[in-house]
């Protein structure tokens, strides 16, 4: 027998509670945990293990990468690969919000997912730095070494140019929070979502002055994701008869 559509109403909004939707919510909740482990816990442990200066560029950076090949590869793959786990809960927001402000929810979700794809597009840049570091270590021709250093500088410039997509992602969280009004999500989750959008956009604009410290807005994002994950886990459970 086909699964009937069930809804959980809060205020004037509702969320899908079909079997398929509940399964998606459960997967999304687990994905948020995996995102936290691979995108924050793992990278932070690696950063504590090695004295890494985020301001390194050119020759100093590729020499550092050459000395810490496995560390660099693990750090970059964990950081950027973790975005895969963030895409799942963003998609799961659709059945949770589509019965409410569907147009706003769709805009926020599409923008947020697109930003994760843009983040992962930097894989070739950071892995390109590893390739240059290997070639630099092997090179004996001074002119070739100078060319490789120039290539490293170009990749560093590209890697530092993703502020726009970072700001758009923050804005998309604010848009999603707006679609959450009177939904199954708690008021504090909505408030943190709004704050994440505002602070993240400001941080992206202030990146030239703040440097790597502009990423502190992601602390708000984690708090928001915790609230979203808890709601997903609750919605994943079958309704009591």
PDB file of C-alpha atoms in Angstrom:
ATOM      1  CA  UNK A   1       0.000   0.000   0.000  1.00  0.00           C
ATOM      2  CA  UNK A   2       1.442   3.461  -0.901  1.00  0.00           C
ATOM      3  CA  UNK A   3       2.711   5.457   2.013  1.00  0.00           C
ATOM      4  CA  UNK A   4       0.221   8.175   2.893  1.00  0.00           C
ATOM      5  CA  UNK A   5       1.421  11.755   3.305  1.00  0.00           C
ATOM      6  CA  UNK A   6       1.645  12.809   6.915  1.00  0.00           C
ATOM      7  CA  UNK A   7       2.381  16.296   8.153  1.00  0.00           C
ATOM      8  CA  UNK A   8       3.585  17.786  11.397  1.00  0.00           C
ATOM      9  CA  UNK A   9       1.963  21.176  11.936  1.00  0.00           C
ATOM     10  CA  UNK A  10       3.443  24.018  13.941  1.00  0.00           C
ATOM     11  CA  UNK A  11       1.737  27.391  13.696  1.00  0.00           C
ATOM     12  CA  UNK A  12       0.603  27.810  10.091  1.00  0.00           C
ATOM     13  CA  UNK A  13       3.302  25.671   8.482  1.00  0.00           C
ATOM     14  CA  UNK A  14       3.928  21.945   8.105  1.00  0.00           C
ATOM     15  CA  UNK A  15       6.647  19.450   7.152  1.00  0.00           C
ATOM     16  CA  UNK A  16       6.418  16.269   5.112  1.00  0.00           C
ATOM     17  CA  UNK A  17       6.422  13.162   7.278  1.00  0.00           C
ATOM     18  CA  UNK A  18       6.234  10.473   4.598  1.00  0.00           C
ATOM     19  CA  UNK A  19       8.440   7.425   5.038  1.00  0.00           C
ATOM     20  CA  UNK A  20      10.792   8.719   2.334  1.00  0.00           C
ATOM     21  CA  UNK A  21      10.967  12.158   3.954  1.00  0.00           C
ATOM     22  CA  UNK A  22      11.680  10.662   7.389  1.00  0.00           C
ATOM     23  CA  UNK A  23      14.488   8.596   5.890  1.00  0.00           C
ATOM     24  CA  UNK A  24      15.935  11.726   4.300  1.00  0.00           C
ATOM     25  CA  UNK A  25      15.740  13.591   7.625  1.00  0.00           C
ATOM     26  CA  UNK A  26      17.619  10.770   9.365  1.00  0.00           C
ATOM     27  CA  UNK A  27      20.331  10.742   6.713  1.00  0.00           C
ATOM     28  CA  UNK A  28      20.564  14.522   6.944  1.00  0.00           C
ATOM     29  CA  UNK A  29      20.992  14.425  10.723  1.00  0.00           C
ATOM     30  CA  UNK A  30      23.813  11.891  10.405  1.00  0.00           C
ATOM     31  CA  UNK A  31      25.374  13.954   7.605  1.00  0.00           C
ATOM     32  CA  UNK A  32      25.529  16.999   9.872  1.00  0.00           C
ATOM     33  CA  UNK A  33      27.505  14.966  12.412  1.00  0.00           C
ATOM     34  CA  UNK A  34      29.852  13.736   9.665  1.00  0.00           C
ATOM     35  CA  UNK A  35      30.254  17.298   8.382  1.00  0.00           C
ATOM     36  CA  UNK A  36      31.249  18.455  11.857  1.00  0.00           C
ATOM     37  CA  UNK A  37      33.779  15.624  12.247  1.00  0.00           C
ATOM     38  CA  UNK A  38      35.348  15.949   8.798  1.00  0.00           C
ATOM     39  CA  UNK A  39      35.040  19.692   8.348  1.00  0.00           C
ATOM     40  CA  UNK A  40      35.996  20.885  11.834  1.00  0.00           C
ATOM     41  CA  UNK A  41      37.240  18.259  14.281  1.00  0.00           C
ATOM     42  CA  UNK A  42      39.589  16.554  11.809  1.00  0.00           C
ATOM     43  CA  UNK A  43      41.107  19.745  10.349  1.00  0.00           C
ATOM     44  CA  UNK A  44      41.512  21.314  13.802  1.00  0.00           C
ATOM     45  CA  UNK A  45      43.366  18.227  15.021  1.00  0.00           C
ATOM     46  CA  UNK A  46      45.676  18.437  12.001  1.00  0.00           C
ATOM     47  CA  UNK A  47      46.270  22.167  12.508  1.00  0.00           C
ATOM     48  CA  UNK A  48      47.221  21.536  16.123  1.00  0.00           C
ATOM     49  CA  UNK A  49      49.738  18.921  15.039  1.00  0.00           C
ATOM     50  CA  UNK A  50      51.736  21.168  12.693  1.00  0.00           C
ATOM     51  CA  UNK A  51      52.868  24.777  12.967  1.00  0.00           C
ATOM     52  CA  UNK A  52      51.189  26.137   9.831  1.00  0.00           C
ATOM     53  CA  UNK A  53      51.303  29.822   8.935  1.00  0.00           C
ATOM     54  CA  UNK A  54      48.231  30.644   6.839  1.00  0.00           C
ATOM     55  CA  UNK A  55      50.013  33.692   5.408  1.00  0.00           C
ATOM     56  CA  UNK A  56      52.633  31.615   3.603  1.00  0.00           C
ATOM     57  CA  UNK A  57      52.800  32.029  -0.175  1.00  0.00           C
ATOM     58  CA  UNK A  58      55.079  31.315  -3.103  1.00  0.00           C
ATOM     59  CA  UNK A  59      58.366  29.602  -2.338  1.00  0.00           C
ATOM     60  CA  UNK A  60      57.773  29.344   1.425  1.00  0.00           C
ATOM     61  CA  UNK A  61      54.400  27.651   0.916  1.00  0.00           C
ATOM     62  CA  UNK A  62      55.520  25.038  -1.601  1.00  0.00           C
ATOM     63  CA  UNK A  63      58.574  24.259   0.537  1.00  0.00           C
ATOM     64  CA  UNK A  64      56.260  23.791   3.530  1.00  0.00           C
ATOM     65  CA  UNK A  65      53.916  21.578   1.488  1.00  0.00           C
ATOM     66  CA  UNK A  66      56.876  19.543   0.264  1.00  0.00           C
ATOM     67  CA  UNK A  67      57.833  18.853   3.880  1.00  0.00           C
ATOM     68  CA  UNK A  68      54.252  17.978   4.909  1.00  0.00           C
ATOM     69  CA  UNK A  69      52.777  16.280   1.832  1.00  0.00           C
ATOM     70  CA  UNK A  70      50.472  13.825   3.591  1.00  0.00           C
ATOM     71  CA  UNK A  71      49.385  16.448   6.125  1.00  0.00           C
ATOM     72  CA  UNK A  72      48.506  18.956   3.385  1.00  0.00           C
ATOM     73  CA  UNK A  73      46.609  16.360   1.349  1.00  0.00           C
ATOM     74  CA  UNK A  74      44.633  15.193   4.394  1.00  0.00           C
ATOM     75  CA  UNK A  75      43.813  18.735   5.548  1.00  0.00           C
ATOM     76  CA  UNK A  76      42.561  19.918   2.166  1.00  0.00           C
ATOM     77  CA  UNK A  77      40.596  16.760   1.395  1.00  0.00           C
ATOM     78  CA  UNK A  78      38.886  16.776   4.784  1.00  0.00           C
ATOM     79  CA  UNK A  79      38.070  20.480   4.601  1.00  0.00           C
ATOM     80  CA  UNK A  80      36.682  20.519   1.072  1.00  0.00           C
ATOM     81  CA  UNK A  81      35.358  16.972   0.969  1.00  0.00           C
ATOM     82  CA  UNK A  82      33.238  17.710   4.044  1.00  0.00           C
ATOM     83  CA  UNK A  83      31.027  19.919   1.868  1.00  0.00           C
ATOM     84  CA  UNK A  84      29.476  16.729   0.462  1.00  0.00           C
ATOM     85  CA  UNK A  85      27.996  16.042   3.886  1.00  0.00           C
ATOM     86  CA  UNK A  86      26.589  19.575   4.056  1.00  0.00           C
ATOM     87  CA  UNK A  87      24.705  19.239   0.777  1.00  0.00           C
ATOM     88  CA  UNK A  88      22.481  16.448   2.146  1.00  0.00           C
ATOM     89  CA  UNK A  89      20.857  18.416   5.009  1.00  0.00           C
ATOM     90  CA  UNK A  90      20.432  21.417   2.725  1.00  0.00           C
ATOM     91  CA  UNK A  91      18.433  19.245   0.332  1.00  0.00           C
ATOM     92  CA  UNK A  92      16.475  17.776   3.255  1.00  0.00           C
ATOM     93  CA  UNK A  93      15.286  21.274   4.127  1.00  0.00           C
ATOM     94  CA  UNK A  94      13.014  21.231   1.070  1.00  0.00           C
ATOM     95  CA  UNK A  95      10.435  18.659   2.287  1.00  0.00           C
ATOM     96  CA  UNK A  96      10.588  20.307   5.708  1.00  0.00           C
ATOM     97  CA  UNK A  97       9.802  23.776   4.342  1.00  0.00           C
ATOM     98  CA  UNK A  98       7.992  23.337   1.035  1.00  0.00           C
ATOM     99  CA  UNK A  99       4.509  23.543   2.580  1.00  0.00           C
ATOM    100  CA  UNK A 100       5.349  26.995   3.920  1.00  0.00           C
ATOM    101  CA  UNK A 101       7.296  29.764   2.206  1.00  0.00           C
ATOM    102  CA  UNK A 102       8.291  27.480  -0.664  1.00  0.00           C
ATOM    103  CA  UNK A 103       9.638  30.149  -3.017  1.00  0.00           C
ATOM    104  CA  UNK A 104      11.962  31.641  -0.406  1.00  0.00           C
ATOM    105  CA  UNK A 105      13.055  28.179   0.768  1.00  0.00           C
ATOM    106  CA  UNK A 106      13.869  27.111  -2.800  1.00  0.00           C
ATOM    107  CA  UNK A 107      15.989  30.205  -3.427  1.00  0.00           C
ATOM    108  CA  UNK A 108      17.947  29.742  -0.195  1.00  0.00           C
ATOM    109  CA  UNK A 109      18.504  26.012  -0.698  1.00  0.00           C
ATOM    110  CA  UNK A 110      19.631  26.342  -4.329  1.00  0.00           C
ATOM    111  CA  UNK A 111      22.063  29.141  -3.449  1.00  0.00           C
ATOM    112  CA  UNK A 112      23.442  27.186  -0.474  1.00  0.00           C
ATOM    113  CA  UNK A 113      23.962  23.964  -2.446  1.00  0.00           C
ATOM    114  CA  UNK A 114      25.563  25.897  -5.323  1.00  0.00           C
ATOM    115  CA  UNK A 115      28.063  27.420  -2.891  1.00  0.00           C
ATOM    116  CA  UNK A 116      29.107  23.974  -1.654  1.00  0.00           C
ATOM    117  CA  UNK A 117      29.844  22.978  -5.258  1.00  0.00           C
ATOM    118  CA  UNK A 118      31.897  26.163  -5.670  1.00  0.00           C
ATOM    119  CA  UNK A 119      33.850  25.365  -2.493  1.00  0.00           C
ATOM    120  CA  UNK A 120      34.680  21.874  -3.752  1.00  0.00           C
ATOM    121  CA  UNK A 121      35.775  23.368  -7.078  1.00  0.00           C
ATOM    122  CA  UNK A 122      38.924  24.532  -5.256  1.00  0.00           C
ATOM    123  CA  UNK A 123      40.198  20.950  -5.053  1.00  0.00           C
ATOM    124  CA  UNK A 124      42.314  21.452  -8.228  1.00  0.00           C
ATOM    125  CA  UNK A 125      43.838  24.612  -6.728  1.00  0.00           C
ATOM    126  CA  UNK A 126      45.032  23.083  -3.451  1.00  0.00           C
ATOM    127  CA  UNK A 127      46.045  19.818  -5.106  1.00  0.00           C
ATOM    128  CA  UNK A 128      47.809  21.899  -7.775  1.00  0.00           C
ATOM    129  CA  UNK A 129      49.923  23.421  -5.025  1.00  0.00           C
ATOM    130  CA  UNK A 130      50.932  19.915  -3.970  1.00  0.00           C
ATOM    131  CA  UNK A 131      51.868  19.080  -7.559  1.00  0.00           C
ATOM    132  CA  UNK A 132      53.953  22.271  -7.837  1.00  0.00           C
ATOM    133  CA  UNK A 133      55.648  21.486  -4.514  1.00  0.00           C
ATOM    134  CA  UNK A 134      56.687  18.071  -5.836  1.00  0.00           C
ATOM    135  CA  UNK A 135      58.007  19.534  -9.107  1.00  0.00           C
ATOM    136  CA  UNK A 136      59.840  22.266  -7.195  1.00  0.00           C
ATOM    137  CA  UNK A 137      61.579  19.713  -4.972  1.00  0.00           C
ATOM    138  CA  UNK A 138      62.707  17.769  -8.056  1.00  0.00           C
ATOM    139  CA  UNK A 139      63.791  20.770 -10.132  1.00  0.00           C
ATOM    140  CA  UNK A 140      67.455  21.679 -10.515  1.00  0.00           C
ATOM    141  CA  UNK A 141      67.054  24.407 -13.154  1.00  0.00           C
ATOM    142  CA  UNK A 142      66.856  27.827 -11.398  1.00  0.00           C
ATOM    143  CA  UNK A 143      64.600  29.222 -14.141  1.00  0.00           C
ATOM    144  CA  UNK A 144      62.154  26.331 -13.723  1.00  0.00           C
ATOM    145  CA  UNK A 145      62.103  26.910  -9.984  1.00  0.00           C
ATOM    146  CA  UNK A 146      61.282  30.580 -10.508  1.00  0.00           C
ATOM    147  CA  UNK A 147      58.438  29.603 -12.867  1.00  0.00           C
ATOM    148  CA  UNK A 148      57.052  27.123 -10.349  1.00  0.00           C
ATOM    149  CA  UNK A 149      57.132  29.750  -7.600  1.00  0.00           C
ATOM    150  CA  UNK A 150      55.182  32.091  -9.885  1.00  0.00           C
ATOM    151  CA  UNK A 151      52.637  29.339 -10.508  1.00  0.00           C
ATOM    152  CA  UNK A 152      52.281  28.795  -6.766  1.00  0.00           C
ATOM    153  CA  UNK A 153      51.658  32.519  -6.238  1.00  0.00           C
ATOM    154  CA  UNK A 154      48.882  32.400  -8.845  1.00  0.00           C
ATOM    155  CA  UNK A 155      47.197  29.432  -7.167  1.00  0.00           C
ATOM    156  CA  UNK A 156      47.429  31.101  -3.759  1.00  0.00           C
ATOM    157  CA  UNK A 157      45.719  34.164  -5.235  1.00  0.00           C
ATOM    158  CA  UNK A 158      42.948  31.960  -6.632  1.00  0.00           C
ATOM    159  CA  UNK A 159      42.562  30.137  -3.316  1.00  0.00           C
ATOM    160  CA  UNK A 160      42.123  33.439  -1.487  1.00  0.00           C
ATOM    161  CA  UNK A 161      39.491  34.730  -3.913  1.00  0.00           C
ATOM    162  CA  UNK A 162      36.442  32.752  -2.733  1.00  0.00           C
ATOM    163  CA  UNK A 163      35.082  35.464  -0.436  1.00  0.00           C
ATOM    164  CA  UNK A 164      32.123  36.095  -2.742  1.00  0.00           C
ATOM    165  CA  UNK A 165      30.801  32.542  -2.610  1.00  0.00           C
ATOM    166  CA  UNK A 166      31.403  32.491   1.146  1.00  0.00           C
ATOM    167  CA  UNK A 167      29.270  35.604   1.548  1.00  0.00           C
ATOM    168  CA  UNK A 168      26.567  34.186  -0.714  1.00  0.00           C
ATOM    169  CA  UNK A 169      26.476  31.026   1.376  1.00  0.00           C
ATOM    170  CA  UNK A 170      26.008  33.082   4.536  1.00  0.00           C
ATOM    171  CA  UNK A 171      23.228  35.050   2.842  1.00  0.00           C
ATOM    172  CA  UNK A 172      21.553  31.800   1.752  1.00  0.00           C
ATOM    173  CA  UNK A 173      21.420  30.655   5.390  1.00  0.00           C
ATOM    174  CA  UNK A 174      19.671  33.903   6.260  1.00  0.00           C
ATOM    175  CA  UNK A 175      17.203  33.345   3.414  1.00  0.00           C
ATOM    176  CA  UNK A 176      16.504  29.802   4.609  1.00  0.00           C
ATOM    177  CA  UNK A 177      15.998  31.115   8.146  1.00  0.00           C
ATOM    178  CA  UNK A 178      13.396  33.519   6.761  1.00  0.00           C
ATOM    179  CA  UNK A 179      11.569  30.581   5.160  1.00  0.00           C
ATOM    180  CA  UNK A 180      11.625  28.788   8.542  1.00  0.00           C
ATOM    181  CA  UNK A 181       9.275  31.265  10.206  1.00  0.00           C
ATOM    182  CA  UNK A 182       6.294  29.508  11.823  1.00  0.00           C
ATOM    183  CA  UNK A 183       7.730  26.153  10.723  1.00  0.00           C
ATOM    184  CA  UNK A 184       8.738  22.986  12.562  1.00  0.00           C
ATOM    185  CA  UNK A 185      12.062  24.633  13.438  1.00  0.00           C
ATOM    186  CA  UNK A 186      12.521  26.323  16.811  1.00  0.00           C
ATOM    187  CA  UNK A 187      12.622  30.073  17.148  1.00  0.00           C
ATOM    188  CA  UNK A 188      16.235  30.033  18.339  1.00  0.00           C
ATOM    189  CA  UNK A 189      17.285  28.127  15.210  1.00  0.00           C
ATOM    190  CA  UNK A 190      15.650  30.805  13.064  1.00  0.00           C
ATOM    191  CA  UNK A 191      17.334  33.579  15.069  1.00  0.00           C
ATOM    192  CA  UNK A 192      20.763  31.978  14.732  1.00  0.00           C
ATOM    193  CA  UNK A 193      20.127  31.514  11.002  1.00  0.00           C
ATOM    194  CA  UNK A 194      19.424  35.233  10.624  1.00  0.00           C
ATOM    195  CA  UNK A 195      22.551  36.071  12.654  1.00  0.00           C
ATOM    196  CA  UNK A 196      24.638  33.699  10.547  1.00  0.00           C
ATOM    197  CA  UNK A 197      23.499  35.440   7.384  1.00  0.00           C
ATOM    198  CA  UNK A 198      24.272  38.936   8.662  1.00  0.00           C
ATOM    199  CA  UNK A 199      27.592  38.138  10.350  1.00  0.00           C
ATOM    200  CA  UNK A 200      28.776  35.927   7.481  1.00  0.00           C
ATOM    201  CA  UNK A 201      28.126  38.583   4.841  1.00  0.00           C
ATOM    202  CA  UNK A 202      29.899  41.221   6.936  1.00  0.00           C
ATOM    203  CA  UNK A 203      32.834  38.864   7.514  1.00  0.00           C
ATOM    204  CA  UNK A 204      33.156  38.235   3.771  1.00  0.00           C
ATOM    205  CA  UNK A 205      33.298  41.992   3.121  1.00  0.00           C
ATOM    206  CA  UNK A 206      35.866  42.458   5.892  1.00  0.00           C
ATOM    207  CA  UNK A 207      38.044  39.543   4.790  1.00  0.00           C
ATOM    208  CA  UNK A 208      40.862  41.830   3.503  1.00  0.00           C
ATOM    209  CA  UNK A 209      41.164  43.312   6.999  1.00  0.00           C
ATOM    210  CA  UNK A 210      40.396  40.194   9.057  1.00  0.00           C
ATOM    211  CA  UNK A 211      42.382  37.653   7.054  1.00  0.00           C
ATOM    212  CA  UNK A 212      41.793  34.045   8.044  1.00  0.00           C
ATOM    213  CA  UNK A 213      39.922  35.213  11.163  1.00  0.00           C
ATOM    214  CA  UNK A 214      36.892  36.102   9.056  1.00  0.00           C
ATOM    215  CA  UNK A 215      36.020  32.386   9.136  1.00  0.00           C
ATOM    216  CA  UNK A 216      34.837  32.701  12.739  1.00  0.00           C
ATOM    217  CA  UNK A 217      31.327  33.276  11.378  1.00  0.00           C
ATOM    218  CA  UNK A 218      31.247  29.514  10.765  1.00  0.00           C
ATOM    219  CA  UNK A 219      30.845  29.056  14.540  1.00  0.00           C
ATOM    220  CA  UNK A 220      27.341  30.502  14.151  1.00  0.00           C
ATOM    221  CA  UNK A 221      26.777  28.199  11.189  1.00  0.00           C
ATOM    222  CA  UNK A 222      27.655  25.166  13.334  1.00  0.00           C
ATOM    223  CA  UNK A 223      25.208  26.254  16.037  1.00  0.00           C
ATOM    224  CA  UNK A 224      22.509  26.664  13.383  1.00  0.00           C
ATOM    225  CA  UNK A 225      23.282  23.238  11.938  1.00  0.00           C
ATOM    226  CA  UNK A 226      23.034  21.664  15.386  1.00  0.00           C
ATOM    227  CA  UNK A 227      19.506  23.044  15.721  1.00  0.00           C
ATOM    228  CA  UNK A 228      18.594  21.905  12.221  1.00  0.00           C
ATOM    229  CA  UNK A 229      20.045  18.458  12.885  1.00  0.00           C
ATOM    230  CA  UNK A 230      18.086  18.049  16.116  1.00  0.00           C
ATOM    231  CA  UNK A 231      14.881  18.974  14.284  1.00  0.00           C
ATOM    232  CA  UNK A 232      15.678  16.495  11.524  1.00  0.00           C
ATOM    233  CA  UNK A 233      16.305  13.724  14.041  1.00  0.00           C
ATOM    234  CA  UNK A 234      12.982  14.432  15.732  1.00  0.00           C
ATOM    235  CA  UNK A 235      11.105  14.490  12.428  1.00  0.00           C
ATOM    236  CA  UNK A 236      12.786  11.241  11.336  1.00  0.00           C
ATOM    237  CA  UNK A 237      10.952   9.322  14.057  1.00  0.00           C
ATOM    238  CA  UNK A 238       7.552   7.807  13.151  1.00  0.00           C
ATOM    239  CA  UNK A 239       4.578   9.614  14.568  1.00  0.00           C
ATOM    240  CA  UNK A 240       2.871   7.895  17.482  1.00  0.00           C
ATOM    241  CA  UNK A 241      -0.474   6.364  16.621  1.00  0.00           C
TER     242      UNK A 241
END
